[in-house]
Coordinates of C-alpha atoms in Angstrom, one line a residue:
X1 CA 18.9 -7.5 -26.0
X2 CA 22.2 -8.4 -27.4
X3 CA 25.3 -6.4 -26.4
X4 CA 26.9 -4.0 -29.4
X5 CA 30.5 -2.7 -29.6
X6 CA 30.9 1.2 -29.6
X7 CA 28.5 3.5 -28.5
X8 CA 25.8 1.7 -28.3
X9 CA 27.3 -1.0 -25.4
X10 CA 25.0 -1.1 -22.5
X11 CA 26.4 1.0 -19.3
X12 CA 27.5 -1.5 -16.6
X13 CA 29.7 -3.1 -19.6
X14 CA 31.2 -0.3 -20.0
X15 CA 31.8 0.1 -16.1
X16 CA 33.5 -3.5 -15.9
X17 CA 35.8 -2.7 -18.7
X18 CA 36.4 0.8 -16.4
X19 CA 37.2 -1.6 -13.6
X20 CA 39.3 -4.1 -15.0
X21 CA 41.4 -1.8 -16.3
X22 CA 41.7 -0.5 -12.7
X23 CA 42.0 -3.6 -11.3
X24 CA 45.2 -4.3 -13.7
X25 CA 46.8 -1.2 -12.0
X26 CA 46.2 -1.9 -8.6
X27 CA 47.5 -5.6 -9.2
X28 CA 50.7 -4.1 -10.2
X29 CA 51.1 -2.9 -6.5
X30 CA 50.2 -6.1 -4.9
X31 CA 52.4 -9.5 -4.4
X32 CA 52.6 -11.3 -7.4
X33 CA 50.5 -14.1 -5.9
X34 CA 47.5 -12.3 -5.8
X35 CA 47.1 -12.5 -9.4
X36 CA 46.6 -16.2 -8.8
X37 CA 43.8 -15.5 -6.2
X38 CA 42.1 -12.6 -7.9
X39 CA 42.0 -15.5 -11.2
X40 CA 40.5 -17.9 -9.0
X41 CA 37.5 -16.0 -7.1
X42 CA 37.0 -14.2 -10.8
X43 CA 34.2 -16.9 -12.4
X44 CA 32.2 -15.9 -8.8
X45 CA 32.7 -12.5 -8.3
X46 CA 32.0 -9.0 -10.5
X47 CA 34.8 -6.7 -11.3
X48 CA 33.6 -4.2 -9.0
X49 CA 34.0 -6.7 -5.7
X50 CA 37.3 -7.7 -7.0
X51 CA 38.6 -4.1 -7.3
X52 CA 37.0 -3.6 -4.1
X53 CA 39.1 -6.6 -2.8
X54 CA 42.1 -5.6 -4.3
X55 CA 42.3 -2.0 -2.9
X56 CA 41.5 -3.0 0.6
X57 CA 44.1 -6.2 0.2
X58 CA 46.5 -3.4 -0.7
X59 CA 46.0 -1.3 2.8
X60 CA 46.6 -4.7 4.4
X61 CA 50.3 -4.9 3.0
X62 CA 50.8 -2.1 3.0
X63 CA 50.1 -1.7 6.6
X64 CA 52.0 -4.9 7.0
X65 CA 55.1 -3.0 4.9
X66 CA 54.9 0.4 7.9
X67 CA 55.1 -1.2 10.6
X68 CA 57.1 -4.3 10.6
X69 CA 61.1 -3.7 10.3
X70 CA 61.9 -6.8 8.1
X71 CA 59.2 -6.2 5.2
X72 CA 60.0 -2.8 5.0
X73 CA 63.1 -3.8 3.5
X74 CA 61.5 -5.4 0.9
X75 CA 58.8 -4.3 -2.2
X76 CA 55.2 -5.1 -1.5
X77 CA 55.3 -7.2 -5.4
X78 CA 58.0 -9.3 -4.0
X79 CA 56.1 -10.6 -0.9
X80 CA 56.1 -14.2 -1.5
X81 CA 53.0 -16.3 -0.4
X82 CA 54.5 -18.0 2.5
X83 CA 54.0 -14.5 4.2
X84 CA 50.7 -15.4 4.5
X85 CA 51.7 -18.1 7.0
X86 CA 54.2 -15.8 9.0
X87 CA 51.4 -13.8 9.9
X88 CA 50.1 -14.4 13.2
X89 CA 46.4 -13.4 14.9
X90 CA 47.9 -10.8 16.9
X91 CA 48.6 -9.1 13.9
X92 CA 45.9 -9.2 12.0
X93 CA 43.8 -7.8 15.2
X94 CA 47.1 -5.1 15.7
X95 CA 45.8 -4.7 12.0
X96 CA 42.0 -3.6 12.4
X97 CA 42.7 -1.4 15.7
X98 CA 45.4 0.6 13.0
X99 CA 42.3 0.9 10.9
X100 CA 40.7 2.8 13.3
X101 CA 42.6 5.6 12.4
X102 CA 45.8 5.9 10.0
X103 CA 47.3 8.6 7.5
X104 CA 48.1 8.1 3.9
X105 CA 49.8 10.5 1.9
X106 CA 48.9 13.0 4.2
X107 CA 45.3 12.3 4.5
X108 CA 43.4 11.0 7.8
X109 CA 41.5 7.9 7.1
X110 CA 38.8 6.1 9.5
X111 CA 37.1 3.1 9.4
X112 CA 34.3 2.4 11.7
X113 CA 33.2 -0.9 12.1
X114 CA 31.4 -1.6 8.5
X115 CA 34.7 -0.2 6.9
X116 CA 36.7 -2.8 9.1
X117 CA 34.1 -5.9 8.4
X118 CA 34.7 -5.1 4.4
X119 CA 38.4 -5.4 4.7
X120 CA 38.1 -8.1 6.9
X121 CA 36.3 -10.0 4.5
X122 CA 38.7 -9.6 1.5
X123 CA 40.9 -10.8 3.7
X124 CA 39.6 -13.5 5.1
X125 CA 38.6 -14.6 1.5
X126 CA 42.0 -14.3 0.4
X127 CA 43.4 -16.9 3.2
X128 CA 40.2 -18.9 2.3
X129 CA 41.4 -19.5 -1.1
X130 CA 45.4 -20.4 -0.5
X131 CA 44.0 -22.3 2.3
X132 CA 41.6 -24.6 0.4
X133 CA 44.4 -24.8 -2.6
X134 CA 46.6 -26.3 -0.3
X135 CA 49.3 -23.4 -0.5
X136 CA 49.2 -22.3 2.7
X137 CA 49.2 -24.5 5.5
X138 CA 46.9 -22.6 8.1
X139 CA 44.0 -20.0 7.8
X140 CA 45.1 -17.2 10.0
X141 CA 42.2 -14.7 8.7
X142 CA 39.5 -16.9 10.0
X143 CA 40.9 -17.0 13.9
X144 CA 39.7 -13.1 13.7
X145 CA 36.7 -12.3 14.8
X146 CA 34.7 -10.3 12.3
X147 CA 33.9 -6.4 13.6
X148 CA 30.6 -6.5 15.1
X149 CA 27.7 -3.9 13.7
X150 CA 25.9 -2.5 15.9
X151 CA 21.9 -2.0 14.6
X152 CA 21.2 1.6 12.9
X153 CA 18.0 2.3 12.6
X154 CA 16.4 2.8 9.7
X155 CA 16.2 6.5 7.8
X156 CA 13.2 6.8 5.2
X157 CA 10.7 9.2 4.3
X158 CA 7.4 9.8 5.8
X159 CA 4.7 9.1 3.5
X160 CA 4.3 12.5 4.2
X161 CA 8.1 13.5 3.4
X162 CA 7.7 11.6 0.0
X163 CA 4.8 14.1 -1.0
X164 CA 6.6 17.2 0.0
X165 CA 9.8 16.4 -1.6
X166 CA 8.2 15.8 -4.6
X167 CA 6.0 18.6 -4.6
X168 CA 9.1 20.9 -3.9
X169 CA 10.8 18.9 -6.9
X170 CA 8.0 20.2 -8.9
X171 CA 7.8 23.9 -7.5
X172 CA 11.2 24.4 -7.6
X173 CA 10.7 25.8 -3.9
X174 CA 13.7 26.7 -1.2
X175 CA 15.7 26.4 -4.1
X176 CA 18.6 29.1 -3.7
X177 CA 19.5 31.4 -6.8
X178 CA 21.6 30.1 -8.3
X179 CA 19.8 26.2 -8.1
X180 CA 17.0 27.9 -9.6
X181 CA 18.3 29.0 -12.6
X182 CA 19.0 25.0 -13.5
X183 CA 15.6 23.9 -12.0
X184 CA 13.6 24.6 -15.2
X185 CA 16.5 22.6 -17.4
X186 CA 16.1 19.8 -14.8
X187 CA 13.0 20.0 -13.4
X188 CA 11.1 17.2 -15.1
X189 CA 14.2 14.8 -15.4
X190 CA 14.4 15.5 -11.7
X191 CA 11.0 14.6 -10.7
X192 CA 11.0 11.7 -13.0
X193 CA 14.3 10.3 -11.1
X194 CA 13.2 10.6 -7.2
X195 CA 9.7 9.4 -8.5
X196 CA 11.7 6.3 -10.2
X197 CA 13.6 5.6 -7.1
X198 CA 10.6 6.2 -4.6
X199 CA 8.6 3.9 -7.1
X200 CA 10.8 0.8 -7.2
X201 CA 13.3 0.7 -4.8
X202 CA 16.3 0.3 -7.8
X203 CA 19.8 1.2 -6.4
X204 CA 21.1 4.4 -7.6
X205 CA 23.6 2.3 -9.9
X206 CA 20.8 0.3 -11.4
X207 CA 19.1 3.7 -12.8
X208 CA 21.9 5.4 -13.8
X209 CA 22.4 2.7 -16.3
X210 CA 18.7 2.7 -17.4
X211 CA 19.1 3.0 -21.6
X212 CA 16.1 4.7 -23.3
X213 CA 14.9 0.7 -24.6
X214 CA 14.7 -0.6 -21.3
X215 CA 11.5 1.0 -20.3
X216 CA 8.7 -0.5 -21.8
X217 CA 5.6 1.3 -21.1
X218 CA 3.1 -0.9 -22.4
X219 CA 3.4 -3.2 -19.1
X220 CA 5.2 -0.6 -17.0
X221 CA 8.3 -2.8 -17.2
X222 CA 11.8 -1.6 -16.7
X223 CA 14.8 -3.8 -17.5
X224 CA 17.7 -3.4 -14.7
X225 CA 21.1 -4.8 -14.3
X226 CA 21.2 -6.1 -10.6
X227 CA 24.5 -5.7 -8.0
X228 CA 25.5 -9.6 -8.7
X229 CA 25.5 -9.2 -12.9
X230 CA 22.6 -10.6 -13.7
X231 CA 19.6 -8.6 -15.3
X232 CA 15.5 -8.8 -14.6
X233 CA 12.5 -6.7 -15.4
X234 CA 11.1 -4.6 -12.2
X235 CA 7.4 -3.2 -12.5
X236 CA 6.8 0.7 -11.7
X237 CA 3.2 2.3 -10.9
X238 CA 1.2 4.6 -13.7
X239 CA 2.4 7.9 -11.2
X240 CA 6.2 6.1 -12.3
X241 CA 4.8 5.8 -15.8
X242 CA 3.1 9.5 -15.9
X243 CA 6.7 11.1 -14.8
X244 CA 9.1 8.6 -17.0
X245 CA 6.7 10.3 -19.9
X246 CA 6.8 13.7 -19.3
X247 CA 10.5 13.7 -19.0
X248 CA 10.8 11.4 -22.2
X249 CA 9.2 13.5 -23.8
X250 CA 12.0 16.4 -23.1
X251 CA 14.9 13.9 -23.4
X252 CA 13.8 13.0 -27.0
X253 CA 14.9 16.8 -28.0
X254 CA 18.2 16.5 -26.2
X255 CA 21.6 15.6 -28.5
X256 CA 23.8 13.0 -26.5
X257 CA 27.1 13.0 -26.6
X258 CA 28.8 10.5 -28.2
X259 CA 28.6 7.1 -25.9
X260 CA 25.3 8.8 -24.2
X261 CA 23.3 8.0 -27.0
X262 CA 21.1 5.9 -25.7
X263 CA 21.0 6.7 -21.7
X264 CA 17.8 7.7 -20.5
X265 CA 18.8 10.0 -18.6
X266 CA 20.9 12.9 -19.1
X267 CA 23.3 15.6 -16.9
X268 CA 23.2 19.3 -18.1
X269 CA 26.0 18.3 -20.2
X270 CA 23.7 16.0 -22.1
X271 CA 26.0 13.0 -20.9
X272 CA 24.8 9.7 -18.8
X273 CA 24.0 11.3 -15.7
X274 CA 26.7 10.0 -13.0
X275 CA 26.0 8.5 -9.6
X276 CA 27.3 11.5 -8.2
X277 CA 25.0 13.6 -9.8
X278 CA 22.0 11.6 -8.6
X279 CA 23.5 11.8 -4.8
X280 CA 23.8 15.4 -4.8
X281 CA 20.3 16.3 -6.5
X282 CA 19.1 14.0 -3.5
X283 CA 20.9 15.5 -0.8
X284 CA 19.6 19.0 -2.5
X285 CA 16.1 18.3 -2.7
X286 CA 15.7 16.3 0.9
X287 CA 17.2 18.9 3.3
X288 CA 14.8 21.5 2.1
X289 CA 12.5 18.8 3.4
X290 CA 14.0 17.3 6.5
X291 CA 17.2 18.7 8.9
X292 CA 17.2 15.7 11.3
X293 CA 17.3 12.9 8.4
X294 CA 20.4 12.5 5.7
X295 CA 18.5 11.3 2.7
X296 CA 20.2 9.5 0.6
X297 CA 19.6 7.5 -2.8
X298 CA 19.9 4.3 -0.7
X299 CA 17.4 5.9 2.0
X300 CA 14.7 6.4 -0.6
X301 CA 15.5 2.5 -1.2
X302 CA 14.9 1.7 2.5
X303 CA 11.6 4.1 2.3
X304 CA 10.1 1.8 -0.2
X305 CA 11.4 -1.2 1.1
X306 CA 9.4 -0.2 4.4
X307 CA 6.5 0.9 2.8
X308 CA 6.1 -2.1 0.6
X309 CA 6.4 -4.4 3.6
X310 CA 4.1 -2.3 5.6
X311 CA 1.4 -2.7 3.2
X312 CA 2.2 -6.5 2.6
X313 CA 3.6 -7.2 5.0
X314 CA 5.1 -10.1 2.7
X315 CA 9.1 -10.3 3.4
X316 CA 9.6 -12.3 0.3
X317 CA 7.9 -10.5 -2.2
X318 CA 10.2 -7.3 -0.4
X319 CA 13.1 -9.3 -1.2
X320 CA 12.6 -10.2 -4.9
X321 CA 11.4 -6.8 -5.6
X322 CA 14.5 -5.0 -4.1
X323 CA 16.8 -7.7 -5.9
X324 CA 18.8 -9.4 -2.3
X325 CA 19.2 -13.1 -2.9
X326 CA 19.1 -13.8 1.0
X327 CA 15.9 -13.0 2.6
X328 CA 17.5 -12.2 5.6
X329 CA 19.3 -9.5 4.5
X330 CA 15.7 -8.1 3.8
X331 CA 15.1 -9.2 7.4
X332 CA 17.1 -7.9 9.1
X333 CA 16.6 -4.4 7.6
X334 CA 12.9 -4.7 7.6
X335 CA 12.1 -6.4 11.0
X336 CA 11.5 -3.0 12.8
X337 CA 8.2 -3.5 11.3
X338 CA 7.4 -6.6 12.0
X339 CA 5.9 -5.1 15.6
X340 CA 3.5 -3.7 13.6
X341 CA 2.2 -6.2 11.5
X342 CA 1.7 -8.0 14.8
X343 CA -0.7 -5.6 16.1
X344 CA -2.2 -5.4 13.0
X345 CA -3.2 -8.8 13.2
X346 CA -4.4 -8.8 16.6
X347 CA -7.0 -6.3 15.7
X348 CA -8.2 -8.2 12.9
X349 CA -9.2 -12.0 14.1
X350 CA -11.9 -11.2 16.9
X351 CA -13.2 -14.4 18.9
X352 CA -16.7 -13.1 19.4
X353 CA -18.9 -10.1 18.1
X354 CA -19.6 -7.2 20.5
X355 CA -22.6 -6.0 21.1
X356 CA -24.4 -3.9 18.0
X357 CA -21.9 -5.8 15.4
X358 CA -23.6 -8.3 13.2

């Protein structure tokens, strides 16, 4: 489908325009040499991981500008690249332990360990860059060991959970008050999102951005823009289908406002529904099912990541379907089930009949 200007320009368009315009502000706090990096990584890398980048780049100089007595004398813009080669290990590793646990403009910040590894990595690919380019004469970044994870297991839904939380969806029940005088306005776009995302697996940014002509419900197909920029078709079941319908169906009587036009769905204020939005209705809907779980849009991901690989025990079709390009990202996510596949299989091959079996 070919992109239009105005209104009608597909969401995650819209987002990178949202983010490179952020991106231009953040720059203006950075050394000037990071325009030449952020430039260079920019044919490889989406507007969203470079603003990433460049925020958590920023908490590195500006750590770099608090504590050390010379470069506090100085502006972070007019850092000059050969900085990069001042810096020794030590302070990059001083440098992670301070993001344990630092203020900022009066606020408390943390970073546990998968906070820590994302910083790490910008920076590391920052020094990567110079270093290749011959600008910098040694890669200081990559002397760091990388934070290690430790394993979290995984949260879904019970097959059991899924049922009940869309039954409750449905009902309306546990609802307080005041939730249930919205339930009837959202009901069926409600049960039509969590069906969606229990259905395919699509990231909660991916169905935000769904536009009322990407459904197509002739083949059950439903064009998504994947994390990475590129776009493909995913396929949703007829109980997908049934909801997508019955909420269509409602959505055709709302008014958008203007740039909402064509999302498919809508927020109470008949706008594209926001990520937000879609995290709280989750978080509102799952606890009246589950205390000891935090449900999440990304743990109703995992839940039919695990129950896709459960019943086909296929990693790569689990992969494609969920949209990673490495298959061991879907590995190592998934391989709590790979126990069970293994006893599956030793019940099914049998070396001799028992007695009574033909």
């Amino acid at each position: 489908m070919q992109n239009r200007i105005g209104n009608d320009e597909k969401y995650y368009n819209e987002q990178d325009k949202i983010n490179t315009i952020k991106m231009r502000e953040v720059l203006d706090t950075l050394p000037r040499f990071c325009r030449q990096f952020f430039r260079g990584i920019e044919p490889t890398t989406s507007a969203r991981t470079r603003l990433g980048y460049a925020y958590d780049i920023r908490t590195f100089f500006e750590y770099l500008h608090n504590v050390n007595p010379v470069l506090k004398k100085k502006e972070i813009v007019d850092y000059s690249l050969d900085i990069l080669d001042m810096i020794e290990r030590e302070d990059i590793e001083e440098y992670l332990e301070y993001l344990s646990l630092y203020e900022k403009k009066d606020k408390e910040i943390t970073n546990a360990e998968q906070g820590k590894k994302r910083k790490m990595s910008a920076l590391r690919c920052m020094y990567s860059y110079f270093y290749k380019a011959e600008l910098i004469s040694r890669n200081t970044a990559e002397l760091v060991k990388m934070p290690k994870l430790h394993e979290n297991e995984i949260i879904r839904l019970e097959p059991d959970e899924v049922a009940t939380l869309l039954d409750q969806v449905e009902a309306g029940e546990k609802l307080t008050k005041s939730q249930l005088k919205y339930h009837e306005k959202t009901k069926l776009r409600d049960v039509a999102l969590l069906t969606l995302l229990l259905g395919t697996g699509i990231r909660v940014s991916e169905c935000v951005g769904i536009d009322i002509d990407d459904i197509d419900f002739n083949t059950n197909g439903l064009r998504v823009h994947r994390k990475g920029g590129y776009n493909t078709t995913v396929y949703f079941p007829d109980e997908v289908r049934d909801a997508l319908l019955n909420y269509l169906e409602e959505r055709k009587l709302k008014i958008a406002e203007e740039g909402s036009e064509k999302a498919f769905f809508l927020s109470l204020q008949n706008k594209r529904i926001t990520v937000r939005a879609v995290e709280n209705l989750v978080k509102k809907y799952s606890r009246n099912v589950t205390t000891l779980k935090k449900i999440t849009p990304h743990k109703l991901r995992s839940t039919y990541g695990t129950n896709l690989y459960r019943e086909s025990g296929d990693i790569y079709l689990v992969a494609d379907v969920l949209g990673h390009k490495d298959v061991n990202t879907t590995r190592k996510h998934y391989a709590a089930q790979d126990d069970e596949n293994r006893r599956r299989a030793a019940r099914i091959v049998k070396l001799r009949e028992t007695p009574g079996e033909k």
